[in-house]
Amino acid sequence: MVSPDWKELNRASWDEAVAVHLKAPGYDMASLWAGRGRLHPIEEAELGSVDGLRVVHLQCHFGRDTLSLAQRGAEVVGLDFSAPAIAAARALAAELGLAGRARFVEADMDDAIEAIAEPRAFDVAFVTWGAINWLPDIGRWAATVAHFLKPGGFLYLAEGHPAALVFDDEARMADGMPGYFAPYFQREPVVTTDPTDYADETARLENATQYSWMHPLSAIIDALQGAGMRLDWLHEHATVPWRMFDMLVEDPPGMYRWPDKQWLPLAFSLKATRGQ
């Protein structure tokens, strides 16, 4: 059964994580402060130029990637449901001299359409890494994405692969491999209580209970097509930008892969374009 407080539990966890992530080794801020924020290698290879484009960054956290896009010449609106995250994003934008190119909106995804109030106004919707698994209704998410895009505008999505999210170290097998954790087609939320943080292995969070949802690849693609979007391409990746499992090794820097065989894809990315 889904707790009626699931969203507030998630919000409390993300609120607490902001201060950790602003200092965490898993969030490289050096390139941002140097004036050319770098995305992860997967996005760097796939996204292309955003110079002169309007970008809506949904579930933007404290805005590191939002501001990196602004440094590349985009006009960006970032949205997140965490008040501390949005406050940090606004402060960073001011310190970096990007307040004129990056606007931040505090709102839940369910309220995003009303909070941003710019239908069919964006060239790109940018959604990456640990975003859609916090949402129970992937169809509603896809409709929200389509709502913001101009005809011919596109979504860029990069996420942890749902086939890998079936596994977890909590159910580790005798040989050290992660074990089965949640069924691929599970519709009920996955409830975890884990005080550790993916970006800083030394941190321990007090707000440790979180609700997430499994979204199979077919469900994501069907939702986008149902919202009037065309799938341009879908890529699967052998690396992911956080240590999804303890046994993963860092290679290249900031990205993690299986230590020997490529047992499963760890991430996927896609581009989908809105029709007329």
XYZ file of C-alpha atoms in Angstrom:
276
model
C 0.000 0.000 0.000
C 1.235 3.492 -0.858
C 1.602 5.759 2.163
C -0.348 9.017 1.747
C 2.839 10.724 2.944
C 5.097 9.229 0.257
C 5.766 12.520 -1.483
C 6.621 14.310 1.757
C 8.961 11.484 2.755
C 10.744 11.814 -0.574
C 10.837 15.589 -0.286
C 12.352 15.427 3.206
C 15.068 13.109 1.939
C 15.919 15.352 -1.015
C 15.768 18.492 1.132
C 18.358 17.002 3.468
C 20.537 15.800 0.597
C 21.030 19.281 -0.877
C 23.654 20.384 1.660
C 25.455 17.052 1.219
C 25.456 17.236 -2.572
C 26.725 20.812 -2.747
C 29.992 19.499 -1.238
C 29.901 15.903 -2.471
C 32.697 14.450 -4.623
C 29.977 12.948 -6.829
C 29.027 16.443 -8.024
C 31.898 18.070 -9.872
C 31.480 21.827 -9.490
C 34.954 22.835 -10.681
C 34.044 23.046 -14.359
C 30.957 25.118 -13.531
C 33.006 27.615 -11.543
C 35.554 27.667 -14.373
C 32.820 28.922 -16.712
C 32.124 25.792 -18.759
C 30.138 23.288 -16.755
C 30.532 19.737 -18.006
C 27.753 17.213 -18.209
C 28.436 13.500 -17.898
C 30.112 11.808 -20.889
C 26.837 10.300 -22.138
C 25.091 13.682 -22.368
C 28.232 15.359 -23.718
C 28.285 12.881 -26.597
C 24.569 12.999 -27.405
C 22.889 16.285 -26.553
C 24.455 18.601 -29.104
C 24.533 22.383 -29.020
C 21.919 24.235 -26.970
C 23.231 27.686 -27.846
C 20.294 30.013 -28.377
C 17.709 27.404 -27.372
C 15.112 27.542 -24.617
C 15.439 24.540 -22.299
C 13.166 23.341 -19.506
C 15.067 21.199 -17.002
C 12.569 19.124 -15.038
C 13.574 17.785 -11.605
C 16.719 19.898 -11.706
C 17.874 19.370 -8.068
C 20.210 22.239 -7.091
C 20.744 23.268 -10.699
C 24.281 22.194 -11.525
C 23.332 20.861 -14.957
C 20.794 23.651 -15.473
C 23.541 26.214 -15.035
C 25.911 24.216 -17.232
C 23.340 24.487 -20.032
C 23.027 28.218 -19.387
C 26.805 28.566 -19.704
C 26.490 26.974 -23.141
C 24.167 29.717 -24.320
C 20.757 28.267 -23.476
C 17.954 30.115 -21.735
C 16.900 27.633 -19.062
C 14.021 27.160 -16.644
C 14.755 24.624 -13.909
C 12.030 23.063 -11.778
C 12.300 21.039 -8.572
C 10.029 20.285 -5.609
C 12.724 20.865 -2.969
C 12.805 24.365 -1.478
C 16.463 24.062 -0.326
C 17.452 22.839 -3.791
C 15.800 25.777 -5.541
C 17.261 28.229 -3.029
C 20.735 26.804 -3.677
C 20.186 26.926 -7.444
C 19.153 30.576 -7.334
C 22.152 31.456 -5.173
C 24.520 29.636 -7.559
C 22.970 31.388 -10.559
C 23.556 34.768 -8.930
C 27.143 33.934 -7.946
C 27.953 32.674 -11.446
C 26.359 35.679 -13.139
C 23.731 33.477 -14.804
C 20.549 34.808 -13.201
C 19.581 36.364 -16.538
C 19.823 33.033 -18.362
C 18.538 30.611 -15.717
C 15.254 30.852 -13.839
C 14.345 28.384 -11.087
C 10.822 27.383 -10.080
C 9.913 25.534 -6.893
C 7.081 23.125 -7.702
C 6.153 19.473 -7.736
C 5.977 17.783 -11.145
C 2.209 17.454 -10.689
C 2.031 21.271 -10.572
C 4.705 22.011 -13.179
C 2.313 23.137 -15.917
C 0.730 25.795 -13.705
C 3.998 26.784 -12.012
C 5.965 27.479 -15.196
C 2.934 28.580 -17.270
C 4.715 28.486 -20.635
C 2.989 25.946 -22.890
C 4.656 25.022 -26.197
C 7.495 27.415 -25.352
C 10.660 25.287 -25.175
C 13.003 23.802 -27.765
C 14.345 21.142 -25.397
C 13.121 19.298 -22.307
C 16.101 17.976 -20.362
C 15.588 15.146 -17.829
C 18.515 13.149 -16.462
C 19.637 10.668 -13.809
C 17.343 9.575 -11.043
C 14.307 11.603 -12.062
C 11.428 9.555 -13.439
C 11.735 6.730 -10.895
C 10.334 9.104 -8.242
C 7.091 9.549 -10.205
C 4.233 7.017 -10.025
C 2.496 8.052 -13.273
C 4.797 7.927 -16.309
C 1.931 8.860 -18.626
C 1.332 12.106 -16.751
C 5.040 12.854 -16.857
C 5.165 12.359 -20.640
C 2.132 14.608 -21.125
C 3.834 17.318 -19.045
C 6.987 17.076 -21.141
C 4.979 17.356 -24.368
C 3.024 20.315 -22.976
C 6.182 22.402 -22.638
C 7.719 21.621 -26.032
C 7.252 23.604 -29.206
C 6.228 21.546 -32.239
C 9.509 20.035 -33.378
C 11.043 20.463 -29.916
C 12.595 17.419 -28.294
C 13.067 15.611 -25.020
C 16.524 14.440 -24.027
C 16.266 11.758 -21.336
C 19.163 9.883 -19.707
C 18.406 7.493 -16.853
C 19.455 4.428 -14.949
C 18.376 1.364 -16.920
C 15.245 -0.271 -15.467
C 16.718 -3.725 -16.144
C 19.573 -2.863 -13.765
C 17.218 -1.359 -11.185
C 15.748 -4.843 -10.699
C 18.893 -5.534 -8.651
C 20.322 -4.063 -5.460
C 23.182 -4.639 -3.039
C 20.682 -5.169 -0.221
C 19.979 -8.579 -1.764
C 23.626 -9.298 -2.618
C 24.507 -12.826 -3.725
C 27.304 -14.945 -2.297
C 29.716 -14.000 -5.101
C 29.237 -10.283 -4.439
C 26.937 -9.646 -7.373
C 23.819 -7.595 -6.560
C 20.745 -9.762 -6.091
C 17.120 -9.531 -7.185
C 15.395 -6.623 -5.522
C 12.244 -5.498 -7.376
C 10.363 -7.118 -10.277
C 10.746 -5.345 -13.615
C 6.988 -5.046 -14.103
C 6.137 -4.175 -10.497
C 3.460 -1.492 -10.300
C 3.546 -0.956 -6.541
C 6.166 1.441 -5.200
C 9.578 0.255 -4.128
C 10.028 1.398 -0.510
C 13.564 1.658 0.853
C 15.063 2.907 4.097
C 18.734 3.602 3.510
C 20.687 6.417 5.204
C 23.588 6.308 2.731
C 23.943 8.779 -0.122
C 24.871 7.967 -3.721
C 27.088 11.054 -4.115
C 28.975 10.914 -0.793
C 29.679 7.507 0.726
C 30.533 9.077 4.089
C 27.167 10.846 4.517
C 24.331 9.460 6.638
C 20.874 10.944 6.131
C 18.247 11.113 8.854
C 15.373 11.161 6.339
C 16.165 7.768 4.880
C 12.789 6.399 3.703
C 12.012 6.845 0.021
C 9.331 5.707 -2.424
C 10.221 5.002 -6.045
C 8.608 3.263 -9.021
C 9.759 0.875 -11.723
C 9.109 2.081 -15.277
C 9.941 -0.503 -17.976
C 11.428 0.853 -21.195
C 8.276 -0.078 -23.091
C 6.138 1.928 -20.642
C 8.330 5.014 -21.076
C 8.258 4.831 -24.868
C 4.533 4.095 -24.967
C 3.875 7.078 -22.686
C 5.883 9.429 -24.899
C 4.196 8.212 -28.061
C 0.811 8.506 -26.354
C 1.665 12.148 -25.601
C 2.221 12.847 -29.294
C 5.990 12.411 -29.401
C 8.120 10.476 -31.885
C 11.039 8.353 -30.712
C 14.118 9.428 -32.681
C 16.585 7.066 -31.043
C 17.179 4.907 -27.982
C 20.652 4.044 -26.687
C 21.709 1.616 -23.952
C 24.947 2.176 -22.044
C 27.461 0.053 -20.141
C 28.265 2.921 -17.751
C 26.262 5.060 -15.333
C 27.301 8.262 -13.481
C 27.034 6.914 -9.932
C 28.091 3.695 -8.218
C 24.774 1.931 -8.698
C 26.286 -1.231 -7.177
C 29.266 -1.511 -4.832
C 31.150 -3.813 -7.195
C 31.170 -1.343 -10.092
C 34.512 0.243 -10.978
C 35.104 3.850 -11.953
C 36.034 4.084 -15.636
C 36.200 6.682 -17.111
C 36.378 9.182 -14.201
C 32.897 9.929 -12.883
C 31.336 6.930 -14.651
C 30.918 3.374 -13.354
C 30.899 0.011 -15.143
C 30.904 -3.690 -14.368
C 34.412 -4.906 -13.392
C 34.677 -7.482 -16.188
C 31.793 -8.627 -18.409
C 29.067 -6.163 -19.345
C 26.407 -8.109 -17.483
C 23.549 -5.708 -18.091
C 23.077 -2.202 -19.448
C 23.385 0.250 -16.583
C 21.848 3.283 -18.294
C 19.780 4.327 -21.271
C 19.151 7.552 -23.113
C 16.666 8.652 -25.726
C 15.578 11.546 -27.861
C 11.887 12.044 -28.625
C 10.445 14.884 -30.733
C 7.070 16.521 -30.359
C 4.831 16.524 -33.431
C 2.566 19.377 -34.490
